[in-house]
Coordinates of C-alpha atoms in Angstrom, one line a residue:
M1 CA 159.0 111.2 -119.1
K2 CA 162.8 110.7 -119.3
K3 CA 164.8 108.3 -117.2
I4 CA 168.6 108.2 -116.7
L5 CA 170.5 105.7 -114.6
L6 CA 173.6 107.1 -112.8
F7 CA 176.0 104.2 -112.2
C8 CA 178.9 106.1 -110.7
L9 CA 177.7 109.1 -108.8
L10 CA 178.8 108.4 -105.3
I11 CA 178.6 111.2 -102.8
Y12 CA 180.3 111.3 -99.4
S13 CA 178.5 113.2 -96.7
T14 CA 180.7 113.8 -93.7
G15 CA 177.7 114.2 -91.4
F16 CA 178.1 110.8 -89.8
G17 CA 180.2 109.6 -92.8
Q18 CA 177.2 108.5 -94.8
N19 CA 177.8 107.3 -98.3
F20 CA 174.9 108.3 -100.7
T21 CA 174.4 107.2 -104.2
I22 CA 172.0 108.9 -106.6
S23 CA 171.0 105.8 -108.6
D24 CA 168.1 107.0 -110.7
Q25 CA 166.4 110.2 -111.9
H26 CA 163.1 110.7 -113.6
H27 CA 161.5 113.7 -115.2
Y28 CA 157.9 114.7 -116.0
G29 CA 156.4 117.8 -117.6
S30 CA 155.3 119.8 -120.7
S31 CA 156.9 122.7 -122.5
D32 CA 155.0 125.1 -120.3
S33 CA 154.8 125.3 -116.5
D34 CA 154.3 122.2 -114.4
N35 CA 154.7 123.0 -110.8
L36 CA 155.0 119.9 -108.6
I37 CA 153.0 120.2 -105.3
K38 CA 152.9 116.8 -103.7
T39 CA 154.0 113.2 -104.2
I40 CA 152.8 110.2 -102.3
K41 CA 153.6 106.5 -102.4
C42 CA 150.7 104.2 -103.1
Q43 CA 149.7 100.9 -101.7
D44 CA 150.9 99.0 -104.7
S45 CA 154.4 100.6 -104.4
G46 CA 153.7 103.0 -107.2
F47 CA 153.6 106.8 -106.8
L48 CA 151.1 109.6 -107.4
M49 CA 152.0 113.2 -108.1
V50 CA 149.7 116.3 -108.2
L51 CA 150.9 119.3 -110.1
K52 CA 149.7 122.8 -111.0
S53 CA 150.0 122.8 -114.8
N54 CA 149.0 124.9 -117.9
G55 CA 150.8 122.7 -120.5
S56 CA 149.6 120.2 -123.1
N57 CA 152.5 118.2 -124.6
H58 CA 155.2 115.8 -123.8
D59 CA 153.9 113.9 -120.8
K60 CA 150.7 115.9 -120.5
T61 CA 148.1 114.9 -123.1
Q62 CA 145.2 117.2 -122.2
A63 CA 145.1 120.9 -122.9
S64 CA 144.4 123.3 -120.0
F65 CA 140.7 124.1 -119.4
G66 CA 141.7 127.6 -118.4
G67 CA 144.6 129.1 -116.5
N68 CA 146.3 126.4 -114.4
D69 CA 144.7 123.0 -113.9
I70 CA 145.2 120.2 -111.4
W71 CA 147.4 117.6 -113.2
V72 CA 147.3 114.1 -111.6
V73 CA 150.1 111.7 -112.6
R74 CA 149.9 108.0 -111.5
L75 CA 153.2 106.1 -111.7
N76 CA 154.1 102.5 -111.6
A77 CA 156.7 101.2 -109.1
D78 CA 159.4 101.7 -111.8
K79 CA 158.1 105.3 -112.1
S80 CA 156.8 105.0 -115.6
I81 CA 153.5 106.7 -116.2
R82 CA 150.4 104.5 -115.7
W83 CA 147.9 107.2 -116.4
E84 CA 147.6 111.0 -116.2
K85 CA 144.5 113.2 -116.0
S86 CA 143.7 116.9 -115.8
F87 CA 141.0 118.6 -113.8
G88 CA 139.8 122.2 -113.9
G89 CA 137.5 124.9 -115.1
N90 CA 137.9 128.1 -117.0
S91 CA 140.0 129.9 -114.3
E92 CA 142.8 128.9 -111.8
D93 CA 142.6 125.5 -110.2
I94 CA 145.6 124.5 -108.0
P95 CA 146.2 121.3 -106.0
Y96 CA 147.4 121.5 -102.4
S97 CA 147.1 118.0 -100.9
V98 CA 146.4 114.4 -102.0
V99 CA 145.6 111.2 -100.1
E100 CA 145.2 107.6 -101.2
L101 CA 142.3 105.9 -99.4
S102 CA 142.3 102.3 -98.1
D103 CA 140.1 101.3 -101.1
E104 CA 142.7 102.9 -103.5
N105 CA 140.4 105.8 -104.3
I106 CA 142.1 109.2 -104.3
L107 CA 141.2 112.4 -102.5
I108 CA 142.6 115.7 -103.8
L109 CA 142.2 119.1 -102.1
G110 CA 142.7 122.1 -104.3
A111 CA 141.9 125.8 -104.6
S112 CA 139.5 126.8 -107.4
A113 CA 138.5 130.1 -108.8
S114 CA 136.5 128.4 -111.6
G115 CA 132.7 128.1 -111.8
V116 CA 131.0 125.1 -113.4
S117 CA 133.1 124.7 -116.5
G118 CA 135.7 122.3 -118.0
N119 CA 135.2 119.1 -116.0
K120 CA 134.4 120.9 -112.8
T121 CA 130.8 120.4 -111.8
S122 CA 130.6 122.3 -108.5
G123 CA 130.1 126.1 -108.5
N124 CA 132.2 128.9 -107.1
F125 CA 131.3 131.0 -104.0
G126 CA 133.9 133.7 -104.1
S127 CA 137.4 134.6 -105.3
N128 CA 138.9 131.2 -104.3
D129 CA 137.2 128.1 -102.8
Y130 CA 138.3 124.8 -101.3
W131 CA 137.7 122.2 -104.1
V132 CA 137.7 118.5 -103.2
L133 CA 137.8 115.8 -105.8
K134 CA 137.4 112.1 -105.3
L135 CA 138.8 109.8 -108.0
N136 CA 138.8 106.1 -108.4
A137 CA 142.1 104.1 -108.8
S138 CA 142.0 104.7 -112.6
G139 CA 141.7 108.5 -112.2
T140 CA 138.0 108.7 -113.1
K141 CA 136.3 111.4 -111.1
I142 CA 133.6 110.1 -108.7
W143 CA 132.5 113.5 -107.4
D144 CA 133.8 117.0 -106.8
K145 CA 132.6 119.5 -104.2
S146 CA 133.3 123.2 -103.4
F147 CA 133.3 124.9 -100.1
G148 CA 133.8 128.6 -99.6
S149 CA 132.7 132.1 -98.7
S150 CA 132.3 135.2 -100.8
S151 CA 136.0 136.1 -100.1
Y152 CA 139.1 134.0 -100.5
D153 CA 139.4 130.5 -99.0
N154 CA 142.8 128.9 -99.4
P155 CA 143.2 125.2 -98.5
I156 CA 146.1 123.6 -96.5
A157 CA 145.5 119.9 -96.5
I158 CA 143.1 117.0 -96.3
L159 CA 143.2 113.8 -94.1
A160 CA 141.2 110.6 -94.2
I161 CA 140.2 110.2 -90.5
S162 CA 138.4 106.9 -91.4
P163 CA 137.1 105.3 -94.6
L164 CA 133.9 107.4 -94.2
N165 CA 135.1 110.7 -92.8
Y166 CA 137.6 113.3 -94.1
F167 CA 139.1 116.4 -92.4
I168 CA 139.8 119.5 -94.4
A169 CA 141.9 122.5 -93.2
G170 CA 142.6 125.8 -94.7
I171 CA 142.4 129.6 -94.4
S172 CA 139.4 131.8 -94.9
G173 CA 139.2 135.6 -95.3
G174 CA 135.4 135.6 -95.4
G175 CA 132.6 135.8 -93.0
V176 CA 129.2 134.0 -93.0
S177 CA 128.5 133.7 -96.8
G178 CA 128.5 131.0 -99.5
S179 CA 128.8 127.7 -97.7
K180 CA 130.6 129.2 -94.7
N181 CA 128.4 129.6 -91.6
S182 CA 131.2 130.1 -89.2
P183 CA 131.7 133.8 -88.3
S184 CA 135.1 135.3 -88.7
Y185 CA 137.3 136.6 -85.9
G186 CA 139.7 138.8 -87.8
S187 CA 141.2 139.5 -91.2
S188 CA 141.7 135.8 -91.8
D189 CA 141.0 132.7 -89.8
V190 CA 141.8 129.0 -89.9
W191 CA 138.7 127.2 -91.3
C192 CA 138.2 123.5 -91.0
I193 CA 135.5 121.2 -92.3
G194 CA 134.5 117.6 -91.7
I195 CA 132.9 115.8 -94.7
D196 CA 131.7 112.2 -95.3
S197 CA 132.7 109.8 -98.1
S198 CA 130.2 111.4 -100.5
G199 CA 131.5 114.9 -99.9
T200 CA 128.6 116.0 -97.7
E201 CA 129.5 118.5 -94.9
I202 CA 129.3 117.1 -91.4
W203 CA 130.6 120.2 -89.5
Q204 CA 132.7 123.3 -89.9
Q205 CA 134.5 125.6 -87.5
A206 CA 136.6 128.7 -87.7
Y207 CA 139.5 129.5 -85.3
G208 CA 141.3 132.8 -84.9
G209 CA 141.9 136.1 -83.2
T210 CA 141.4 139.7 -84.3
G211 CA 144.5 139.7 -86.5
N212 CA 145.7 137.6 -89.4
D213 CA 145.7 133.9 -88.6
G214 CA 147.0 131.6 -91.3
G215 CA 147.1 133.8 -94.3
V216 CA 150.9 134.1 -94.3
I217 CA 151.4 130.4 -95.1
S218 CA 148.3 129.7 -97.1
A219 CA 150.4 128.5 -100.1
V220 CA 152.1 125.7 -98.1
P221 CA 150.7 122.4 -99.3
T222 CA 150.6 120.6 -95.9
G223 CA 150.2 121.8 -92.4
I224 CA 148.4 119.1 -90.5
C225 CA 149.5 116.0 -88.7
P226 CA 147.4 113.0 -87.4
L227 CA 148.2 112.4 -83.7
Q228 CA 148.2 109.0 -82.0
N229 CA 145.2 109.9 -79.8
G230 CA 143.1 110.3 -82.9
N231 CA 143.1 114.1 -83.0
V232 CA 144.7 116.3 -85.6
L233 CA 147.6 118.8 -85.1
L234 CA 147.2 121.9 -87.3
L235 CA 150.1 124.3 -87.9
T236 CA 149.5 127.8 -89.1
A237 CA 150.8 131.4 -88.7
S238 CA 149.4 134.1 -86.6
N239 CA 149.9 137.8 -85.6
S240 CA 146.8 137.9 -83.4
G241 CA 147.1 138.4 -79.7
V242 CA 144.8 136.8 -77.1
S243 CA 141.4 137.3 -78.7
G244 CA 138.7 135.3 -80.4
V245 CA 139.5 131.7 -79.6
K246 CA 143.2 132.3 -79.5
T247 CA 144.6 132.1 -75.9
S248 CA 148.3 132.2 -76.7
P249 CA 150.0 135.7 -76.8
N250 CA 151.7 137.2 -79.9
Y251 CA 155.5 137.5 -79.6
G252 CA 156.5 139.3 -82.8
I253 CA 155.8 140.0 -86.4
T254 CA 154.4 136.5 -87.1
D255 CA 154.3 133.5 -84.7
A256 CA 153.7 129.8 -85.3
W257 CA 150.3 128.8 -83.9
V258 CA 149.7 125.1 -83.2
L259 CA 146.2 123.8 -82.6
E260 CA 145.0 120.3 -81.6
I261 CA 141.6 119.6 -83.0
N262 CA 139.1 116.7 -82.6
P263 CA 138.3 115.8 -86.3
A264 CA 135.0 114.3 -85.4
D265 CA 133.4 117.6 -84.5
G266 CA 136.0 120.4 -84.8
Q267 CA 136.4 120.9 -81.0
L268 CA 139.6 122.8 -80.2
I269 CA 141.4 120.6 -77.6
Q270 CA 144.5 122.7 -76.9
Q271 CA 146.7 125.3 -78.5
N272 CA 150.1 127.1 -78.1
G273 CA 152.0 129.8 -79.9
F274 CA 155.7 129.9 -80.6
G275 CA 158.1 132.6 -81.7
G276 CA 160.3 135.6 -81.1
T277 CA 160.3 139.2 -82.1
D278 CA 160.5 138.6 -85.9
G279 CA 158.9 136.1 -88.3
D280 CA 158.7 132.5 -87.1
Y281 CA 156.9 129.6 -89.0
L282 CA 156.2 125.9 -88.4
Y283 CA 155.1 124.0 -91.5
Q284 CA 154.9 120.3 -90.7
A285 CA 154.8 118.0 -87.6
L286 CA 155.6 114.4 -86.7
Q287 CA 154.8 112.5 -83.6
I288 CA 157.2 109.8 -82.3
G289 CA 156.0 108.2 -79.1
N290 CA 155.1 110.9 -76.6
T291 CA 157.1 113.5 -78.5
I292 CA 156.0 115.9 -81.2
Y293 CA 158.6 117.4 -83.6
L294 CA 157.8 120.5 -85.7
A295 CA 159.9 121.8 -88.6
G296 CA 160.0 125.3 -89.9
S297 CA 162.0 128.5 -90.2
S298 CA 162.8 131.4 -88.0
S299 CA 164.1 135.0 -88.3
S300 CA 164.1 135.6 -84.6
G301 CA 166.9 135.5 -82.1
V302 CA 166.4 134.5 -78.5
S303 CA 163.2 136.3 -77.6
G304 CA 159.5 135.6 -76.8
N305 CA 159.5 131.8 -76.1
K306 CA 162.1 131.1 -78.7
Q307 CA 165.2 129.7 -77.0
S308 CA 167.7 129.0 -79.8
V309 CA 170.3 131.3 -81.3
L310 CA 169.5 132.6 -84.9
Y311 CA 172.0 131.8 -87.6
G312 CA 172.1 134.3 -90.4
D313 CA 168.9 136.2 -91.2
H314 CA 166.7 133.1 -91.6
A315 CA 167.4 129.7 -90.1
A316 CA 165.9 126.2 -90.2
W317 CA 164.0 125.7 -87.0
L318 CA 163.2 122.4 -85.2
L319 CA 160.9 122.3 -82.1
K320 CA 160.4 119.3 -79.8
L321 CA 157.2 119.4 -77.8
D322 CA 155.5 117.1 -75.3
E323 CA 151.9 116.0 -75.7
N324 CA 150.7 119.2 -73.9
L325 CA 152.4 121.3 -76.6
L326 CA 155.1 122.5 -74.2
I327 CA 158.6 123.0 -75.4
L328 CA 161.2 120.3 -74.6
S329 CA 163.9 121.6 -76.9
D330 CA 164.4 124.3 -79.5
Q331 CA 167.1 124.2 -82.2
C332 CA 168.1 126.4 -85.1
F333 CA 170.4 125.4 -88.0
G334 CA 171.9 127.6 -90.6
G335 CA 174.8 129.7 -91.8
T336 CA 175.4 133.4 -92.5
D337 CA 172.5 133.8 -94.9
Q338 CA 169.3 131.6 -95.2
A339 CA 168.2 128.1 -94.4
S340 CA 164.8 126.5 -93.9
F341 CA 162.9 123.3 -93.1
H342 CA 159.9 124.6 -95.0
A343 CA 159.3 121.4 -97.0
G344 CA 158.7 118.7 -94.5
I345 CA 159.6 116.3 -91.7
T346 CA 159.4 112.5 -92.4
K347 CA 159.8 109.4 -90.1
I348 CA 162.3 106.9 -91.4
S349 CA 163.5 103.6 -90.0
N350 CA 166.4 105.1 -88.0
G351 CA 164.9 108.3 -86.9
F352 CA 163.5 111.2 -88.9
V353 CA 164.5 113.7 -91.6
A354 CA 163.7 117.4 -91.7
Y355 CA 164.2 119.1 -95.1
G356 CA 164.0 122.3 -97.1
V357 CA 166.7 124.5 -98.6
C358 CA 170.2 125.7 -97.7
D359 CA 172.4 128.5 -99.2
S360 CA 176.1 128.5 -99.9
D361 CA 176.9 130.5 -96.7
E362 CA 179.2 128.6 -94.3
N363 CA 176.4 126.5 -92.9
P364 CA 178.2 123.9 -90.6
W365 CA 175.3 121.5 -91.2
V366 CA 175.9 121.4 -95.0
T367 CA 178.8 119.1 -95.9
R368 CA 178.6 119.2 -99.7
A369 CA 179.4 122.3 -101.7
V370 CA 176.1 124.0 -102.8
N371 CA 175.7 123.9 -106.6
G372 CA 173.9 127.2 -107.1
D373 CA 172.3 129.9 -105.0
H374 CA 170.8 127.2 -102.9
D375 CA 170.3 123.5 -102.8
I376 CA 167.7 121.0 -101.5
W377 CA 168.8 120.0 -98.0
F378 CA 168.1 117.1 -95.7
M379 CA 169.1 116.7 -92.0
G380 CA 168.8 113.3 -90.3
F381 CA 168.0 112.9 -86.6
D382 CA 167.6 110.0 -84.3
D383 CA 164.2 109.4 -82.5
A384 CA 165.5 111.5 -79.6
G385 CA 166.1 114.5 -81.9
N386 CA 169.9 114.2 -81.9
Y387 CA 171.5 115.3 -85.2
Q388 CA 173.0 112.4 -87.2
W389 CA 173.7 113.4 -90.8
N390 CA 173.1 115.9 -93.6
Y391 CA 172.9 115.7 -97.4
S392 CA 172.2 118.3 -100.1
F393 CA 171.9 118.3 -103.9
G394 CA 170.6 120.5 -106.7
S395 CA 171.2 122.1 -110.0
A396 CA 173.8 124.8 -110.7
T397 CA 171.5 127.3 -112.5
G398 CA 167.8 126.3 -111.7
Y399 CA 165.6 126.9 -108.7
D400 CA 165.1 123.6 -106.8
R401 CA 162.0 123.0 -104.6
V402 CA 161.7 119.8 -102.7
T403 CA 158.2 118.6 -101.9
D404 CA 158.6 115.1 -100.3
L405 CA 161.0 112.5 -99.1
I406 CA 159.7 108.9 -99.2
E407 CA 161.4 105.9 -97.6
N408 CA 160.9 102.8 -99.8
S409 CA 162.9 100.6 -97.4
P410 CA 165.7 101.3 -94.9
N411 CA 168.5 103.3 -96.7
D412 CA 166.5 103.6 -99.9
Y413 CA 164.6 106.8 -100.6
T414 CA 162.7 108.6 -103.3
I415 CA 162.9 112.4 -103.3
S416 CA 160.4 114.5 -105.3
F417 CA 161.1 118.0 -106.3
G418 CA 160.3 120.7 -108.8
L419 CA 162.9 122.5 -110.9
S420 CA 162.5 125.9 -112.6
G421 CA 164.7 126.7 -115.6
G422 CA 166.0 123.1 -115.3
A423 CA 169.2 122.2 -117.2
A424 CA 171.4 119.2 -116.9
N425 CA 174.0 120.6 -114.5
G426 CA 175.0 120.2 -110.9
D427 CA 173.5 116.9 -109.7
I428 CA 170.7 117.0 -112.3
T429 CA 171.3 114.9 -115.4
I430 CA 168.0 115.6 -117.3
N431 CA 167.2 118.8 -119.2
G432 CA 163.7 120.2 -118.4
Y433 CA 160.9 120.5 -120.9
G434 CA 159.6 123.9 -119.9
S435 CA 159.8 126.6 -117.3
D436 CA 158.9 124.2 -114.4
D437 CA 159.1 120.4 -114.3
A438 CA 158.7 117.6 -111.8
Y439 CA 161.6 115.3 -110.9
L440 CA 161.9 112.1 -108.9
L441 CA 165.3 111.1 -107.6
D442 CA 166.3 107.8 -106.0
L443 CA 168.9 108.0 -103.2
T444 CA 170.5 105.0 -101.5
T445 CA 173.1 104.5 -98.9
S446 CA 174.9 101.4 -97.7
L447 CA 175.3 102.7 -94.2
G448 CA 172.5 103.0 -91.8
V449 CA 172.5 104.7 -88.4
P450 CA 170.8 102.2 -86.1
N451 CA 173.8 101.9 -83.7
L452 CA 174.3 105.7 -83.6
S453 CA 170.6 106.4 -83.3
S454 CA 170.5 104.6 -80.0
D455 CA 168.7 106.4 -77.3
S456 CA 171.2 105.0 -74.7
F457 CA 173.4 108.0 -75.1
S458 CA 172.6 111.6 -75.9
I459 CA 174.5 114.9 -75.8
Y460 CA 172.9 117.8 -73.9
P461 CA 172.7 120.6 -74.8
N462 CA 173.3 120.3 -78.5
P463 CA 174.2 122.8 -80.0
V464 CA 176.7 123.5 -77.2
T465 CA 177.9 126.9 -75.8
S466 CA 180.4 126.2 -73.1
S467 CA 180.1 122.5 -72.1
F468 CA 178.0 119.4 -72.6
S469 CA 177.1 116.2 -70.8
I470 CA 176.5 112.8 -72.2
N471 CA 173.3 111.4 -70.8
G472 CA 173.4 107.7 -70.1
L473 CA 177.2 107.5 -69.9
N474 CA 179.1 106.3 -66.8
E475 CA 182.2 108.1 -65.8
S476 CA 184.5 105.1 -66.6
A477 CA 184.0 105.7 -70.4
S478 CA 186.6 107.2 -72.6
Y479 CA 186.0 109.7 -75.5
E480 CA 187.7 111.2 -78.5
I481 CA 186.6 114.4 -80.2
S482 CA 187.5 115.0 -83.9
D483 CA 186.8 117.7 -86.4
L484 CA 185.1 116.9 -89.7
K485 CA 188.4 116.3 -91.4
G486 CA 189.1 113.5 -89.0
Y487 CA 191.8 115.2 -86.9
T488 CA 191.6 114.4 -83.2
I489 CA 191.2 117.5 -81.1
E490 CA 190.8 116.1 -77.7
S491 CA 190.6 112.7 -75.9
G492 CA 190.2 111.6 -72.3
N493 CA 188.1 109.9 -69.7
Y494 CA 184.6 111.2 -69.2
S495 CA 184.1 112.9 -65.8
G496 CA 180.5 114.2 -66.0
A497 CA 180.9 117.1 -68.4
I498 CA 183.2 118.2 -71.3
D499 CA 184.4 121.8 -71.4
T500 CA 184.1 123.2 -75.0
E501 CA 185.3 126.8 -74.3
K502 CA 188.5 126.2 -76.3
F503 CA 186.6 124.9 -79.4
I504 CA 185.8 127.2 -82.3
A505 CA 182.3 127.3 -83.7
G506 CA 181.6 124.4 -86.0
M507 CA 180.6 120.7 -86.1
Y508 CA 182.5 117.9 -84.4
T509 CA 182.2 114.2 -83.7
I510 CA 182.7 112.5 -80.4
R511 CA 183.6 108.8 -80.3
I512 CA 182.6 107.2 -77.0
V513 CA 183.9 103.8 -75.8
S514 CA 181.9 102.4 -72.9
G515 CA 182.6 98.8 -72.1
S516 CA 182.3 96.8 -75.3
Q517 CA 180.1 99.4 -77.0
T518 CA 181.4 102.2 -79.3
I519 CA 179.1 105.1 -80.1
I520 CA 179.7 108.1 -82.4
K521 CA 177.7 111.3 -82.0
K522 CA 177.7 114.6 -83.8
W523 CA 177.7 117.9 -81.8
I524 CA 177.7 121.5 -82.7
K525 CA 179.7 124.3 -81.0
N526 CA 177.9 127.7 -81.2

């Protein structure tokens, strides 16, 4: 592991004028391929990473058992390595999800094609099984269990519902066979399992229609979200129409399918599908109060039940739902080429952040110049879903893949990402060991957004076509609209609506003065 402190790298992001400093970078890997899948923060303020790895030098001390193994790296709070362990058999073993339990034990959900071999003690049912490992806080394996059919079974994620019960979600292409006793509905189904703290199955259930449900995003490491009512929200992809247990129609090539499931018994509580005529995907969800936000990507224009305009051929997509899974708002973000929120959505002190990748393609929501073909990209929103800021970073020549954003404290974040062909260029200051390596980057800012994240005022609609209103603002207030270079475009007294026909497409700020309060908001002209 290498570590470099960057004392002078100060980056100005015009999206709400936020000053970001990359203060620290850390690097982990071997001379082979070490593909970072997931990073979590532990209860003692350290971190834990799970990687797909076939290496055996530098930071990795154990040779591969066969193909790729699950490599678990436990870090201290200063991001130095406390311990690292490898788990696998004589074939491919790949991690997808990791959870730290309240007793500091660790649950890992992976996909395994190995039989009993290496340090894997559970057998194999088919081409690929769910493989669940429970480790103690020192990385010693307590047990491992396999679940699968005679066909492929690809995991999505695992959640600890309580100290004694765990929820597993994934995709299955098999019928009743192996340990799977739930019949299939189509070519692939969502397949969920409840297990106890010893890995014994409590229940299992398949969900699907007559088409392909879930298979398109089976490689996405997370796709489930715990809800405040104790249920679980599962996000997957579907091209099934109304059939099997699927009650929502199919709108296009691939839709996002969202299911609310009771994790105690697998009962399907409610569901809805979202999409247009092309390919539309939702990858992660977050609940704030009575509102559910879902982050993903879309290739559809306004069609089906998709309400937002498409930017380029593939845009980042943010949906806002109520607790009945009905659309409250629908927004796309992007430029002339591609953008995505495929990596995640995370609650922070002053709102939430959706993140993925952006291209160098005149994206008005990307303030910094993109280093290479694309960069890692973050967009900050307040709790009401109003855009606040953006930030991007990356290497000039490598392929950057963000996995997680972790808030250590307000305005202090750790970002985990993988880098292929890594070299010290762009924003990256550490050369990679091999073809794929893991990186942790510390990002700080001296400016928060609590005043600008106030729910007292909101712009609707945003993005804007011809005019917008400012909810919560009385007509005695004054306003001033500026472009991102700071030039004032228009000022006046608010009279219920602001006409935007004369504005060209792009991003603007509006400074609102109402009594003794001054508020600044971002808005987008389509």
